PDB file of C-alpha atoms in Angstrom:
ATOM      1  CA  MET A  15      75.718 121.867 172.436  1.00  0.00           C
ATOM      2  CA  LYS A  16      76.304 118.524 170.900  1.00  0.00           C
ATOM      3  CA  ASN A  17      75.911 120.019 167.399  1.00  0.00           C
ATOM      4  CA  ASN A  18      78.390 122.741 168.253  1.00  0.00           C
ATOM      5  CA  THR A  19      80.986 120.124 169.283  1.00  0.00           C
ATOM      6  CA  MET A  20      80.400 118.150 166.094  1.00  0.00           C
ATOM      7  CA  LEU A  21      80.743 121.307 164.041  1.00  0.00           C
ATOM      8  CA  LYS A  22      84.042 122.159 165.733  1.00  0.00           C
ATOM      9  CA  GLY A  23      85.314 118.575 165.209  1.00  0.00           C
ATOM     10  CA  ALA A  24      84.400 118.634 161.507  1.00  0.00           C
ATOM     11  CA  ALA A  25      86.105 122.005 161.075  1.00  0.00           C
ATOM     12  CA  ALA A  26      89.262 120.668 162.747  1.00  0.00           C
ATOM     13  CA  ILE A  27      89.313 117.634 160.417  1.00  0.00           C
ATOM     14  CA  VAL A  28      88.846 119.818 157.316  1.00  0.00           C
ATOM     15  CA  LEU A  29      91.549 122.239 158.469  1.00  0.00           C
ATOM     16  CA  GLY A  30      93.973 119.399 159.266  1.00  0.00           C
ATOM     17  CA  GLY A  31      93.371 117.770 155.860  1.00  0.00           C
ATOM     18  CA  ALA A  32      93.903 121.091 154.101  1.00  0.00           C
ATOM     19  CA  LEU A  33      97.175 121.628 155.944  1.00  0.00           C
ATOM     20  CA  LEU A  34      98.400 118.122 155.087  1.00  0.00           C
ATOM     21  CA  LEU A  35      97.460 118.364 151.408  1.00  0.00           C
ATOM     22  CA  GLY A  36      98.583 121.964 151.115  1.00  0.00           C
ATOM     23  CA  GLY A  37     102.145 121.186 152.109  1.00  0.00           C
ATOM     24  CA  GLY A  38     101.888 122.451 155.623  1.00  0.00           C
ATOM     25  CA  GLY A  39     101.964 118.946 157.090  1.00  0.00           C
ATOM     26  CA  THR A  40     103.947 115.770 156.665  1.00  0.00           C
ATOM     27  CA  LEU A  41     102.021 114.118 153.802  1.00  0.00           C
ATOM     28  CA  ALA A  42     104.477 113.962 150.887  1.00  0.00           C
ATOM     29  CA  TRP A  43     104.546 112.215 147.514  1.00  0.00           C
ATOM     30  CA  TRP A  44     108.108 111.837 146.454  1.00  0.00           C
ATOM     31  CA  ASN A  45     109.285 112.569 142.975  1.00  0.00           C
ATOM     32  CA  ALA A  46     112.448 113.587 141.227  1.00  0.00           C
ATOM     33  CA  ALA A  47     113.247 114.779 137.725  1.00  0.00           C
ATOM     34  CA  ASP A  48     116.325 115.031 135.572  1.00  0.00           C
ATOM     35  CA  SER A  49     116.833 115.647 131.879  1.00  0.00           C
ATOM     36  CA  ALA A  50     118.877 113.537 129.509  1.00  0.00           C
ATOM     37  CA  ALA A  51     121.014 114.789 126.651  1.00  0.00           C
ATOM     38  CA  ALA A  52     119.363 112.458 124.113  1.00  0.00           C
ATOM     39  CA  GLY A  53     120.701 114.302 121.071  1.00  0.00           C
ATOM     40  CA  THR A  54     119.139 115.417 117.819  1.00  0.00           C
ATOM     41  CA  ILE A  55     117.699 113.225 115.084  1.00  0.00           C
ATOM     42  CA  SER A  56     118.572 114.322 111.553  1.00  0.00           C
ATOM     43  CA  ALA A  57     116.991 113.015 108.362  1.00  0.00           C
ATOM     44  CA  GLY A  58     119.020 111.909 105.372  1.00  0.00           C
ATOM     45  CA  GLU A  59     118.395 112.845 101.744  1.00  0.00           C
ATOM     46  CA  LEU A  60     117.376 111.076  98.559  1.00  0.00           C
ATOM     47  CA  ASN A  61     117.589 113.141  95.374  1.00  0.00           C
ATOM     48  CA  VAL A  62     118.405 112.857  91.697  1.00  0.00           C
ATOM     49  CA  LYS A  63     119.349 115.677  89.330  1.00  0.00           C
ATOM     50  CA  ALA A  64     119.262 114.845  85.643  1.00  0.00           C
ATOM     51  CA  GLY A  65     121.489 116.209  82.944  1.00  0.00           C
ATOM     52  CA  ALA A  66     120.367 116.427  79.323  1.00  0.00           C
ATOM     53  CA  GLY A  67     119.542 113.033  77.843  1.00  0.00           C
ATOM     54  CA  VAL A  68     120.329 111.906  74.315  1.00  0.00           C
ATOM     55  CA  TRP A  69     118.823 109.285  71.970  1.00  0.00           C
ATOM     56  CA  LYS A  70     121.177 107.340  69.660  1.00  0.00           C
ATOM     57  CA  ASP A  71     120.648 104.616  67.057  1.00  0.00           C
ATOM     58  CA  ARG A  72     122.598 101.344  66.698  1.00  0.00           C
ATOM     59  CA  SER A  73     125.448 103.124  64.913  1.00  0.00           C
ATOM     60  CA  GLY A  74     125.831 105.631  67.759  1.00  0.00           C
ATOM     61  CA  SER A  75     124.413 108.529  65.747  1.00  0.00           C
ATOM     62  CA  THR A  76     122.298 111.039  67.667  1.00  0.00           C
ATOM     63  CA  VAL A  77     118.601 110.760  66.856  1.00  0.00           C
ATOM     64  CA  ASN A  78     116.039 113.575  66.919  1.00  0.00           C
ATOM     65  CA  LEU A  79     112.848 111.866  68.102  1.00  0.00           C
ATOM     66  CA  SER A  80     110.639 114.546  66.588  1.00  0.00           C
ATOM     67  CA  THR A  81     111.765 113.590  63.057  1.00  0.00           C
ATOM     68  CA  TYR A  82     113.074 110.009  63.314  1.00  0.00           C
ATOM     69  CA  LYS A  83     110.780 107.183  62.074  1.00  0.00           C
ATOM     70  CA  VAL A  84     111.578 103.739  63.464  1.00  0.00           C
ATOM     71  CA  VAL A  85     111.272 100.589  61.370  1.00  0.00           C
ATOM     72  CA  PRO A  86     111.398  96.933  62.413  1.00  0.00           C
ATOM     73  CA  GLY A  87     114.955  96.126  63.478  1.00  0.00           C
ATOM     74  CA  ASP A  88     115.716  99.613  64.827  1.00  0.00           C
ATOM     75  CA  LYS A  89     117.180  99.986  68.276  1.00  0.00           C
ATOM     76  CA  LEU A  90     117.340 103.390  69.946  1.00  0.00           C
ATOM     77  CA  THR A  91     119.198 103.954  73.213  1.00  0.00           C
ATOM     78  CA  TYR A  92     118.491 106.800  75.619  1.00  0.00           C
ATOM     79  CA  THR A  93     121.402 107.836  77.837  1.00  0.00           C
ATOM     80  CA  GLN A  94     121.288 110.389  80.636  1.00  0.00           C
ATOM     81  CA  ASP A  95     123.784 111.532  83.274  1.00  0.00           C
ATOM     82  CA  LEU A  96     122.363 111.711  86.781  1.00  0.00           C
ATOM     83  CA  ASP A  97     123.718 113.135  90.012  1.00  0.00           C
ATOM     84  CA  VAL A  98     122.399 110.830  92.710  1.00  0.00           C
ATOM     85  CA  THR A  99     122.319 111.980  96.339  1.00  0.00           C
ATOM     86  CA  LEU A 100     121.826 109.277  98.953  1.00  0.00           C
ATOM     87  CA  THR A 101     122.681 110.214 102.529  1.00  0.00           C
ATOM     88  CA  GLY A 102     121.578 108.451 105.661  1.00  0.00           C
ATOM     89  CA  ASP A 103     122.351 105.304 107.561  1.00  0.00           C
ATOM     90  CA  LYS A 104     120.953 102.289 105.719  1.00  0.00           C
ATOM     91  CA  MET A 105     119.954 104.479 102.723  1.00  0.00           C
ATOM     92  CA  ALA A 106     119.453 102.567  99.481  1.00  0.00           C
ATOM     93  CA  ALA A 107     117.459 103.235  96.322  1.00  0.00           C
ATOM     94  CA  ASN A 108     116.761 101.676  92.964  1.00  0.00           C
ATOM     95  CA  LEU A 109     117.158 103.860  89.892  1.00  0.00           C
ATOM     96  CA  VAL A 110     114.268 103.016  87.563  1.00  0.00           C
ATOM     97  CA  ALA A 111     112.993 104.322  84.240  1.00  0.00           C
ATOM     98  CA  VAL A 112     109.657 106.144  84.112  1.00  0.00           C
ATOM     99  CA  ASN A 113     107.339 106.566  81.121  1.00  0.00           C
ATOM    100  CA  ALA A 114     109.250 103.848  79.279  1.00  0.00           C
ATOM    101  CA  ASP A 115     106.583 101.256  78.539  1.00  0.00           C
ATOM    102  CA  ALA A 116     105.679 100.080  75.033  1.00  0.00           C
ATOM    103  CA  GLY A 117     101.940 100.448  75.524  1.00  0.00           C
ATOM    104  CA  ALA A 118      99.798 103.338  74.347  1.00  0.00           C
ATOM    105  CA  GLY A 119     101.280 103.311  70.875  1.00  0.00           C
ATOM    106  CA  PHE A 120     103.097 100.178  69.770  1.00  0.00           C
ATOM    107  CA  THR A 121     101.977  96.575  70.100  1.00  0.00           C
ATOM    108  CA  PRO A 122     103.873  95.375  73.191  1.00  0.00           C
ATOM    109  CA  GLU A 123     104.858  92.096  71.483  1.00  0.00           C
ATOM    110  CA  ASN A 124     106.694  94.073  68.776  1.00  0.00           C
ATOM    111  CA  VAL A 125     108.767  96.244  71.088  1.00  0.00           C
ATOM    112  CA  VAL A 126     111.360  95.583  73.769  1.00  0.00           C
ATOM    113  CA  ILE A 127     112.230  98.332  76.231  1.00  0.00           C
ATOM    114  CA  THR A 128     115.096  97.337  78.491  1.00  0.00           C
ATOM    115  CA  ALA A 129     115.512  97.992  82.172  1.00  0.00           C
ATOM    116  CA  PRO A 130     118.053 100.720  82.893  1.00  0.00           C
ATOM    117  CA  THR A 131     121.726  99.860  82.706  1.00  0.00           C
ATOM    118  CA  LEU A 132     123.822 101.896  85.107  1.00  0.00           C
ATOM    119  CA  THR A 133     127.477 102.867  84.945  1.00  0.00           C
ATOM    120  CA  VAL A 134     129.855 104.955  87.021  1.00  0.00           C
ATOM    121  CA  GLY A 135     132.935 106.075  85.132  1.00  0.00           C
ATOM    122  CA  GLY A 136     132.216 103.482  82.437  1.00  0.00           C
ATOM    123  CA  VAL A 137     132.023 100.606  84.938  1.00  0.00           C
ATOM    124  CA  ALA A 138     128.696  98.768  85.220  1.00  0.00           C
ATOM    125  CA  ILE A 139     126.937  98.941  88.588  1.00  0.00           C
ATOM    126  CA  GLU A 140     123.729  97.375  89.892  1.00  0.00           C
ATOM    127  CA  ASN A 141     120.697  98.497  91.872  1.00  0.00           C
ATOM    128  CA  PRO A 142     120.280  99.248  94.692  1.00  0.00           C
ATOM    129  CA  LEU A 143     122.507 102.296  94.910  1.00  0.00           C
ATOM    130  CA  THR A 144     123.800 103.049  98.400  1.00  0.00           C
ATOM    131  CA  THR A 145     126.031 106.114  97.994  1.00  0.00           C
ATOM    132  CA  SER A 146     125.925 109.541  96.400  1.00  0.00           C
ATOM    133  CA  GLN A 147     127.534 109.413  92.967  1.00  0.00           C
ATOM    134  CA  HIS A 148     127.435 110.510  89.332  1.00  0.00           C
ATOM    135  CA  VAL A 149     125.608 107.752  87.410  1.00  0.00           C
ATOM    136  CA  THR A 150     125.023 107.301  83.684  1.00  0.00           C
ATOM    137  CA  ALA A 151     121.741 105.498  82.994  1.00  0.00           C
ATOM    138  CA  SER A 152     120.677 104.016  79.656  1.00  0.00           C
ATOM    139  CA  ILE A 153     117.577 102.269  78.338  1.00  0.00           C
ATOM    140  CA  SER A 154     116.943 100.861  74.886  1.00  0.00           C
ATOM    141  CA  PHE A 155     113.830 100.848  72.703  1.00  0.00           C
ATOM    142  CA  GLU A 156     113.981  98.061  70.125  1.00  0.00           C
ATOM    143  CA  PHE A 157     111.392  97.652  67.374  1.00  0.00           C
ATOM    144  CA  LYS A 158     111.736  93.889  66.842  1.00  0.00           C
ATOM    145  CA  SER A 159     112.877  92.727  63.423  1.00  0.00           C
ATOM    146  CA  THR A 160     110.396  89.849  63.753  1.00  0.00           C
ATOM    147  CA  THR A 161     107.459  92.269  63.416  1.00  0.00           C
ATOM    148  CA  THR A 162     105.381  91.017  60.489  1.00  0.00           C
ATOM    149  CA  GLY A 163     102.973  92.521  57.988  1.00  0.00           C
ATOM    150  CA  THR A 164     102.077  96.105  58.618  1.00  0.00           C
ATOM    151  CA  ALA A 165     101.796  95.866  62.390  1.00  0.00           C
ATOM    152  CA  ASP A 166     102.488  99.212  64.050  1.00  0.00           C
ATOM    153  CA  VAL A 167     102.746 101.155  60.773  1.00  0.00           C
ATOM    154  CA  ASN A 168     102.439 104.851  61.685  1.00  0.00           C
ATOM    155  CA  ALA A 169     102.291 103.967  65.397  1.00  0.00           C
ATOM    156  CA  THR A 170     103.553 106.590  67.813  1.00  0.00           C
ATOM    157  CA  LYS A 171     104.803 106.520  71.369  1.00  0.00           C
ATOM    158  CA  ASN A 172     105.866 109.695  73.120  1.00  0.00           C
ATOM    159  CA  LEU A 173     109.294 108.836  74.482  1.00  0.00           C
ATOM    160  CA  GLY A 174     110.025 112.496  75.153  1.00  0.00           C
ATOM    161  CA  THR A 175     108.898 112.025  78.750  1.00  0.00           C
ATOM    162  CA  VAL A 176     111.255 109.119  79.486  1.00  0.00           C
ATOM    163  CA  GLY A 177     113.277 109.756  82.606  1.00  0.00           C
ATOM    164  CA  PHE A 178     114.668 108.170  85.736  1.00  0.00           C
ATOM    165  CA  THR A 179     113.563 108.190  89.346  1.00  0.00           C
ATOM    166  CA  LEU A 180     114.969 106.925  92.645  1.00  0.00           C
ATOM    167  CA  GLN A 181     112.806 104.614  94.729  1.00  0.00           C
ATOM    168  CA  GLN A 182     113.988 104.038  98.295  1.00  0.00           C
ATOM    169  CA  VAL A 183     114.385 100.390  99.285  1.00  0.00           C
ATOM    170  CA  THR A 184     115.638  98.567 102.363  1.00  0.00           C
ATOM    171  CA  GLN A 185     119.240  97.460 102.012  1.00  0.00           C
ATOM    172  CA  THR A 186     119.607  93.704 101.833  1.00  0.00           C
ATOM    173  CA  GLY A 187     120.403  92.268 105.243  1.00  0.00           C
ATOM    174  CA  LEU A 188     119.480  95.444 107.154  1.00  0.00           C
ATOM    175  CA  GLN A 189     116.399  96.128 109.189  1.00  0.00           C
TER     176      GLN A 189
END
């Protein structure tokens, strides 16, 4: 009979625990929930659309790169109109030239390729750009007049792939 009493006691404990844990008793873990209207995060945009570019010599005459042969002392300038889109808080970007190095054709010491000069409405501006705007970018390729002997005779450099790109940067003073 002792086993029967123990069995009944164990069953009562199990049943009581089940009732407490199952919500039928007074054991309660408190919690509450609410939602916040945190809002929506939206990304900005960085983009550049290029117009047709043009090469000109020192006199301002248009140059056809497929037929023009440079000689020491020549300076050719590439100019291209660009529509720059920069939207977003703290958005800034540098406009840089691509495929505009002297290597792979000319001796680097005999050629100077300038960094881009930027203008808006004829007024010079500097990198980094921080707003959407219509920018005119120019770079120059100068075959130095100090080139001696026959250095770089018949040299070629494909400048037909010269272009401009935007590279996002952190605005000065912002984090």
